[in-house]
Short mmCIF file of C-alpha atoms and ligand atoms in Angstrom, two decimals:
data_model
loop_
_atom_site.label_atom_id
_atom_site.label_comp_id
_atom_site.label_asym_id
_atom_site.label_seq_id
_atom_site.Cartn_x
_atom_site.Cartn_y
_atom_site.Cartn_z
CA MET A 20 -106.90 54.24 153.89
CA ASP A 21 -109.28 52.73 151.37
CA ASN A 22 -109.92 53.45 147.77
CA LYS A 23 -113.52 54.11 146.76
CA GLN A 24 -114.35 53.35 143.14
CA ILE A 25 -117.53 53.52 141.07
CA VAL A 26 -118.14 50.15 139.44
CA ILE A 27 -120.57 48.75 136.89
CA THR A 28 -121.85 45.57 138.53
CA ARG A 29 -124.00 44.59 135.55
CA PHE A 30 -125.16 46.40 132.43
CA GLY A 31 -128.30 48.52 132.82
CA GLY A 32 -129.63 51.92 133.91
CA PRO A 33 -127.73 54.48 136.02
CA ASP A 34 -128.71 52.55 139.20
CA VAL A 35 -126.21 49.78 138.34
CA LEU A 36 -123.38 52.18 139.25
CA ALA A 37 -122.21 51.15 142.73
CA ILE A 38 -119.51 52.21 145.16
CA GLN A 39 -116.85 49.61 145.96
CA SER A 40 -114.00 49.97 148.47
CA SER A 41 -110.63 48.28 148.17
CA ALA A 42 -107.07 48.69 149.43
CA LEU A 43 -104.83 51.31 147.81
CA PRO A 44 -103.09 49.83 144.77
CA GLU A 45 -99.25 49.72 144.57
CA PRO A 46 -97.62 51.29 141.52
CA GLN A 47 -95.68 48.75 139.47
CA ALA A 48 -92.52 49.52 137.48
CA GLY A 49 -93.18 52.47 135.18
CA GLU A 50 -96.42 53.41 136.95
CA VAL A 51 -97.47 56.17 139.32
CA LEU A 52 -100.24 56.15 141.92
CA VAL A 53 -102.54 59.11 141.28
CA LYS A 54 -104.93 60.58 143.85
CA VAL A 55 -107.76 61.45 141.47
CA ALA A 56 -109.32 64.87 142.01
CA PHE A 57 -111.77 64.87 139.07
CA ALA A 58 -112.91 62.19 136.64
CA GLY A 59 -114.52 63.24 133.37
CA VAL A 60 -117.77 61.59 132.27
CA ASN A 61 -118.05 60.78 128.57
CA PRO A 62 -120.83 59.34 126.38
CA ILE A 63 -118.83 56.11 126.00
CA ASP A 64 -119.05 55.58 129.81
CA VAL A 65 -122.82 55.86 129.63
CA LYS A 66 -123.12 53.58 126.59
CA THR A 67 -120.83 50.96 128.15
CA ARG A 68 -122.81 51.04 131.42
CA ALA A 69 -125.96 50.39 129.38
CA GLY A 70 -124.25 47.40 127.71
CA LEU A 71 -123.99 49.10 124.30
CA GLY A 72 -121.01 49.32 121.98
CA TRP A 73 -117.69 47.55 121.70
CA ALA A 74 -116.29 48.54 125.14
CA ALA A 75 -119.27 46.74 126.75
CA ALA A 76 -118.78 43.71 124.48
CA GLN A 77 -115.11 43.53 125.47
CA ASN A 78 -115.80 43.89 129.20
CA LYS A 79 -118.91 41.73 129.56
CA ASP A 80 -116.98 38.90 131.25
CA ASN A 81 -114.97 41.35 133.31
CA LEU A 82 -117.63 42.80 135.69
CA PRO A 83 -117.57 44.56 138.09
CA TRP A 84 -115.65 47.04 135.92
CA VAL A 85 -114.51 50.57 136.80
CA PRO A 86 -115.37 53.01 133.99
CA GLY A 87 -113.69 56.33 133.28
CA TYR A 88 -110.94 57.38 130.89
CA ASP A 89 -110.37 61.01 131.94
CA ILE A 90 -108.59 61.93 135.15
CA SER A 91 -106.84 64.83 136.80
CA GLY A 92 -105.17 64.68 140.19
CA SER A 93 -101.82 64.49 141.92
CA VAL A 94 -99.08 61.89 142.07
CA VAL A 95 -98.77 60.29 145.53
CA LYS A 96 -96.25 57.53 144.86
CA VAL A 97 -94.04 56.42 141.99
CA GLY A 98 -93.03 52.91 140.92
CA GLU A 99 -89.57 51.68 139.98
CA GLY A 100 -88.00 53.39 136.99
CA VAL A 101 -90.26 56.43 137.07
CA SER A 102 -88.20 59.58 136.66
CA ALA A 103 -90.40 62.07 134.81
CA LEU A 104 -92.97 62.47 137.62
CA GLN A 105 -92.51 63.08 141.34
CA PRO A 106 -94.97 62.87 144.26
CA GLY A 107 -96.93 66.12 144.44
CA ALA A 108 -96.99 66.72 140.67
CA ASN A 109 -100.40 67.63 139.23
CA VAL A 110 -101.24 65.38 136.29
CA ALA A 111 -104.02 64.61 133.83
CA GLY A 112 -104.51 61.78 131.39
CA PHE A 113 -106.63 59.87 128.94
CA ILE A 114 -106.05 56.54 130.67
CA GLY A 115 -106.71 52.86 130.06
CA PHE A 116 -108.43 53.36 126.71
CA PRO A 117 -110.28 51.37 125.55
CA LEU A 118 -110.30 48.28 127.78
CA ARG A 119 -108.83 49.08 131.19
CA GLY A 120 -110.74 52.26 132.05
CA GLY A 121 -110.50 52.84 135.80
CA GLY A 122 -110.85 56.61 136.03
CA TYR A 123 -113.84 56.58 138.42
CA SER A 124 -111.43 55.83 141.31
CA GLN A 125 -110.12 57.85 144.22
CA TYR A 126 -106.69 56.32 143.61
CA VAL A 127 -105.48 54.65 140.45
CA CYS A 128 -102.14 53.34 139.17
CA VAL A 129 -101.32 54.66 135.70
CA PRO A 130 -98.29 54.15 133.43
CA GLN A 131 -96.32 57.42 133.51
CA SER A 132 -96.42 57.37 129.70
CA GLU A 133 -100.21 58.03 129.80
CA LEU A 134 -99.94 61.23 131.86
CA SER A 135 -99.30 64.92 131.22
CA VAL A 136 -98.16 67.45 133.79
CA VAL A 137 -100.83 70.09 134.51
CA PRO A 138 -99.33 73.61 134.44
CA ASP A 139 -99.86 75.77 137.56
CA ALA A 140 -102.12 78.13 135.60
CA VAL A 141 -104.61 75.32 134.82
CA THR A 142 -107.10 74.10 137.43
CA LEU A 143 -107.58 70.35 137.94
CA GLU A 144 -111.23 70.82 136.91
CA ALA A 145 -110.21 72.28 133.55
CA ALA A 146 -107.58 69.56 133.09
CA ALA A 147 -110.22 66.83 133.54
CA VAL A 148 -112.33 68.33 130.74
CA LEU A 149 -109.65 67.88 128.09
CA PRO A 150 -108.35 64.34 127.67
CA LEU A 151 -110.91 62.31 125.67
CA ALA A 152 -113.06 65.18 124.38
CA GLY A 153 -110.16 67.50 123.55
CA GLN A 154 -108.22 64.85 121.71
CA THR A 155 -111.33 63.79 119.78
CA ALA A 156 -111.83 67.41 118.74
CA ALA A 157 -108.20 67.91 117.72
CA GLN A 158 -107.97 64.59 115.89
CA ALA A 159 -111.24 65.11 113.99
CA LEU A 160 -110.08 68.54 112.78
CA SER A 161 -106.69 67.18 111.89
CA LYS A 162 -108.19 64.26 109.91
CA ALA A 163 -110.30 66.79 108.01
CA GLU A 164 -107.14 68.85 107.29
CA VAL A 165 -108.92 72.09 108.17
CA LYS A 166 -107.14 75.09 106.67
CA GLU A 167 -107.19 78.84 107.26
CA GLY A 168 -110.25 80.52 105.74
CA GLU A 169 -112.23 77.33 105.17
CA ARG A 170 -115.89 77.12 106.08
CA VAL A 171 -116.25 74.44 108.73
CA LEU A 172 -119.59 73.18 110.06
CA ILE A 173 -119.44 71.49 113.48
CA LEU A 174 -122.66 69.75 114.53
CA ALA A 175 -123.25 69.96 118.33
CA GLY A 176 -120.80 72.76 119.09
CA ALA A 177 -122.00 73.10 122.69
CA GLY A 178 -121.10 69.57 123.83
CA GLY A 179 -118.01 68.10 125.42
CA VAL A 180 -116.19 67.56 122.13
CA GLY A 181 -117.96 70.38 120.28
CA HIS A 182 -117.03 73.33 122.51
CA LEU A 183 -113.36 72.42 122.16
CA ALA A 184 -113.60 71.65 118.43
CA VAL A 185 -115.18 75.06 117.79
CA GLN A 186 -112.32 76.84 119.58
CA ILE A 187 -109.53 74.79 117.98
CA ALA A 188 -111.02 75.39 114.52
CA ILE A 189 -111.27 79.13 115.23
CA ALA A 190 -107.65 79.13 116.47
CA ALA A 191 -106.76 77.57 113.07
CA LYS A 192 -108.48 80.63 111.48
CA ALA A 193 -111.36 78.68 109.96
CA GLU A 194 -114.81 80.29 109.52
CA VAL A 195 -116.80 78.19 111.98
CA TYR A 196 -120.54 77.43 111.83
CA THR A 197 -122.15 75.24 114.45
CA THR A 198 -125.54 73.85 115.43
CA CYS A 199 -127.16 74.03 118.86
CA SER A 200 -130.49 74.67 120.58
CA GLU A 201 -131.66 78.18 121.46
CA GLY A 202 -130.15 78.22 124.95
CA ASN A 203 -126.63 77.75 123.55
CA LEU A 204 -126.73 80.36 120.74
CA ASP A 205 -125.15 83.14 122.81
CA TYR A 206 -122.60 80.81 124.41
CA LEU A 207 -121.32 79.64 121.01
CA ALA A 208 -121.33 83.18 119.62
CA THR A 209 -119.05 84.24 122.47
CA LEU A 210 -116.63 81.50 121.39
CA GLY A 211 -116.55 83.11 117.93
CA ALA A 212 -118.76 80.69 115.97
CA HIS A 213 -121.82 81.40 113.80
CA ALA A 214 -124.42 79.48 115.80
CA ILE A 215 -127.47 77.98 114.09
CA ASN A 216 -130.54 76.78 116.03
CA TYR A 217 -131.25 73.26 114.74
CA ASN A 218 -134.77 73.35 116.23
CA PHE A 219 -135.77 76.31 114.07
CA GLU A 220 -135.15 74.62 110.72
CA PRO A 221 -132.70 72.03 109.34
CA VAL A 222 -129.20 73.44 108.96
CA SER A 223 -129.33 72.67 105.21
CA GLN A 224 -131.95 75.46 104.88
CA ARG A 225 -129.52 77.99 106.37
CA LEU A 226 -126.04 77.16 105.14
CA GLN A 227 -124.27 76.31 101.87
CA ASP A 228 -120.72 76.01 100.47
CA VAL A 229 -119.23 74.28 103.51
CA ASP A 230 -115.73 72.84 103.00
CA VAL A 231 -115.57 70.60 106.07
CA LEU A 232 -118.26 68.86 108.14
CA ILE A 233 -117.34 67.66 111.63
CA ASP A 234 -120.31 65.55 112.66
CA LEU A 235 -120.75 65.04 116.41
CA VAL A 236 -124.43 64.03 116.21
CA GLY A 237 -124.79 61.34 113.55
CA GLY A 238 -128.07 60.00 112.11
CA ASP A 239 -130.57 62.28 110.40
CA ALA A 240 -128.83 65.51 111.51
CA ALA A 241 -125.65 64.39 109.75
CA LEU A 242 -127.51 63.26 106.64
CA ASP A 243 -129.19 66.68 106.43
CA ALA A 244 -125.85 68.49 106.95
CA LEU A 245 -124.41 66.73 103.88
CA LYS A 246 -126.70 69.03 101.84
CA CYS A 247 -124.66 72.06 103.02
CA LEU A 248 -121.41 70.88 101.48
CA SER A 249 -119.53 72.20 98.47
CA ASP A 250 -117.99 69.91 95.82
CA ASP A 251 -114.98 67.96 97.15
CA ALA A 252 -115.89 68.69 100.79
CA ARG A 253 -114.42 66.54 103.59
CA VAL A 254 -116.53 64.84 106.25
CA VAL A 255 -115.42 63.41 109.58
CA THR A 256 -118.25 61.64 111.41
CA VAL A 257 -117.44 60.97 115.04
CA PRO A 258 -120.35 58.95 116.58
CA THR A 259 -119.40 55.36 115.79
CA LEU A 260 -122.95 53.96 115.66
CA SER A 261 -123.98 55.75 112.45
CA ALA A 262 -120.50 56.25 110.92
CA GLU A 263 -120.86 53.56 108.27
CA LEU A 264 -124.20 54.93 107.05
CA ILE A 265 -123.01 58.57 106.95
CA CYS A 266 -119.76 57.69 105.17
CA GLU A 267 -121.59 55.59 102.59
CA LYS A 268 -124.06 58.39 101.82
CA ALA A 269 -121.32 61.07 101.78
CA LYS A 270 -119.18 59.06 99.38
CA LEU A 271 -122.15 58.51 97.05
CA LEU A 272 -122.47 62.31 96.93
CA GLY A 273 -118.79 62.60 95.97
CA PHE A 274 -117.37 63.73 99.32
CA ASN A 275 -114.28 62.47 101.08
CA ALA A 276 -115.67 60.90 104.29
CA THR A 277 -114.31 58.97 107.24
CA GLY A 278 -115.25 57.85 110.74
CA MET A 279 -112.71 57.88 113.57
CA LEU A 280 -111.76 56.38 116.90
CA VAL A 281 -109.89 58.72 119.21
CA ASP A 282 -106.32 57.70 119.95
CA PRO A 283 -104.78 58.71 123.31
CA ASN A 284 -101.82 61.01 122.77
CA PRO A 285 -100.24 62.68 125.83
CA GLN A 286 -98.27 65.18 123.68
CA GLN A 287 -101.56 66.41 122.22
CA LEU A 288 -102.92 66.79 125.77
CA ASP A 289 -99.76 68.78 126.69
CA THR A 290 -100.58 71.18 123.84
CA MET A 291 -104.17 71.62 124.95
CA LEU A 292 -103.15 72.18 128.58
CA TYR A 293 -100.77 74.86 127.29
CA MET A 294 -103.57 76.44 125.24
CA VAL A 295 -105.76 76.59 128.36
CA SER A 296 -102.89 78.04 130.42
CA VAL A 297 -102.47 80.97 128.00
CA GLY A 298 -106.21 81.55 127.52
CA LEU A 299 -106.44 80.21 123.94
CA LEU A 300 -108.88 77.47 124.97
CA LYS A 301 -111.71 77.83 127.49
CA THR A 302 -113.16 74.76 129.15
CA GLU A 303 -116.85 74.66 129.99
CA ILE A 304 -118.21 72.57 132.87
CA GLN A 305 -121.96 72.12 133.21
CA HIS A 306 -121.77 70.51 136.64
CA VAL A 307 -119.41 68.74 139.04
CA TYR A 308 -121.10 65.87 140.91
CA PRO A 309 -119.70 64.22 144.05
CA LEU A 310 -118.70 60.61 143.39
CA THR A 311 -121.72 59.47 145.38
CA GLU A 312 -123.89 61.03 142.64
CA ALA A 313 -122.33 59.26 139.67
CA ALA A 314 -125.80 58.06 138.63
CA GLN A 315 -127.04 61.69 138.40
CA ALA A 316 -123.99 62.54 136.29
CA HIS A 317 -124.90 59.73 133.88
CA ILE A 318 -128.53 60.87 133.77
CA GLN A 319 -127.37 64.40 132.89
CA LEU A 320 -125.16 63.10 130.07
CA GLU A 321 -127.93 60.85 128.79
CA SER A 322 -130.14 63.94 128.38
CA GLY A 323 -128.01 64.70 125.28
CA HIS A 324 -128.02 68.39 126.23
CA THR A 325 -124.97 68.92 128.42
CA ARG A 326 -123.08 72.16 127.78
CA GLY A 327 -119.37 71.37 127.91
CA LYS A 328 -118.56 68.58 130.34
CA VAL A 329 -119.80 66.81 133.44
CA LEU A 330 -117.18 65.85 136.04
CA LEU A 331 -117.10 63.67 139.15
CA ASP A 332 -115.38 65.06 142.25
CA MET A 333 -113.66 61.89 143.44
CA GLN A 334 -112.64 63.23 146.86
CA CYS A 335 -116.02 64.27 148.29
N1 NAP B 19 -115.39 58.02 117.76
C1 NAP B 19 -114.81 58.48 118.86
O1 NAP B 19 -113.64 58.21 119.13
C2 NAP B 19 -115.60 59.38 119.78
C3 NAP B 19 -114.93 60.11 120.77
C4 NAP B 19 -115.68 61.00 121.55
C5 NAP B 19 -117.06 61.14 121.37
N2 NAP B 19 -117.67 60.35 120.43
C6 NAP B 19 -119.11 60.51 120.17
O2 NAP B 19 -119.32 61.84 119.67
C7 NAP B 19 -120.58 62.34 120.11
C8 NAP B 19 -120.40 63.69 120.82
O3 NAP B 19 -119.71 63.48 122.04
P1 NAP B 19 -119.76 64.59 123.19
O4 NAP B 19 -118.90 64.11 124.29
O5 NAP B 19 -119.52 65.94 122.63
O6 NAP B 19 -121.31 64.48 123.60
P2 NAP B 19 -122.14 65.43 124.57
O7 NAP B 19 -121.25 66.31 125.35
O8 NAP B 19 -123.09 64.56 125.33
O9 NAP B 19 -123.00 66.32 123.53
C9 NAP B 19 -124.03 67.09 124.07
C10 NAP B 19 -124.34 68.23 123.11
O10 NAP B 19 -125.02 67.75 121.95
C11 NAP B 19 -125.84 68.80 121.48
N3 NAP B 19 -126.91 68.26 120.63
C12 NAP B 19 -127.81 67.30 120.95
N4 NAP B 19 -128.61 67.03 119.87
C13 NAP B 19 -128.17 67.86 118.87
C14 NAP B 19 -128.58 68.06 117.52
N5 NAP B 19 -129.57 67.36 116.97
N6 NAP B 19 -127.91 68.98 116.78
C15 NAP B 19 -126.90 69.70 117.32
N7 NAP B 19 -126.47 69.55 118.60
C16 NAP B 19 -127.10 68.63 119.36
C17 NAP B 19 -126.37 69.46 122.73
O11 NAP B 19 -126.58 70.82 122.45
P3 NAP B 19 -128.04 71.47 122.74
O12 NAP B 19 -128.27 71.25 124.23
O13 NAP B 19 -127.90 72.89 122.35
O14 NAP B 19 -129.02 70.66 121.92
C18 NAP B 19 -125.24 69.26 123.75
O15 NAP B 19 -124.50 70.43 123.99
C19 NAP B 19 -121.19 61.23 120.96
O16 NAP B 19 -122.01 60.42 120.15
C20 NAP B 19 -119.97 60.41 121.39
O17 NAP B 19 -120.28 59.07 121.71
C21 NAP B 19 -116.98 59.48 119.63
#
């Protein structure tokens, strides 16, 4: 049996994604071999493929490189000393972050410490939505110390991180406002947010007295959103490229502002899987592409207008 993987052979457009076959890897001590059902596609995969950002800088001498940090699937073999997971268990994880990657594989060896068990009530598709995006959402809201009753503005509520951030903030009983284009207004309203069409007019013309800004867009949209904030507001800006600029401007205006880098935390993923299993969190999937169409998946993500997540089906 061979193991098909999607590799980046060199940095460039979506066409540099290639399929490579190799022998099945053997789990080492503390690792399990996972048969990957679905791999999540994240903006960092696309940026790294294009040669942008720090993950590309770190891996430039390490090509071909297998991208992918989000997986769901089932355990097929366990290495020495593994007791928490058995063959047949359904698992999900935010794996190999930031350097190893490896999620765009049909089979991958993963330290058991990076994996969560997927409850029976959660599909493997839903589980693959959560790791990187869900933890970014939870960690951004936690950094901002969002409290019950606060007015929270989340830029890009319809995206991979945004649709989960909106729901987690609503579960924390915040009053949630979010920006999106016209086609996502109804979707975000059904999640319980006040949705604002950013194409109609800048959000600063529509909203005031915001306690917390969760910025998932960066650049000019974030700079405009600073005008919506009340005195002593908190800002968490998530896109790394413009974080320094946004924080500098926010601090000049007297706000408490910070960037962030998501930190893999399997216990946090356990909590989100539980929330999905009891219906507190709904995952949205725009499209599942077969692994042979990884380039199309990247093109979709690069459009900047994906609702929820894009996944790769690694077994077809
Ligand atoms: N620092 C970290 O650790 C970290 C972790 C994860 C993600 N990130 C970064 O955070 C950002 C969001 O990630 P993601 O996975 O959520 O991306 P994504 O899924 O690709 O976001 C797509 C969404 O962005 C919305 N959007 C596009 N332009 C917008 C605008 N001007 N105003 C409001 N919404 C807009 C789109 O909604 P419409 O179609 O309605 O326009 C779409 O639903 C990315 O820059 C990513 O690189 C950073």
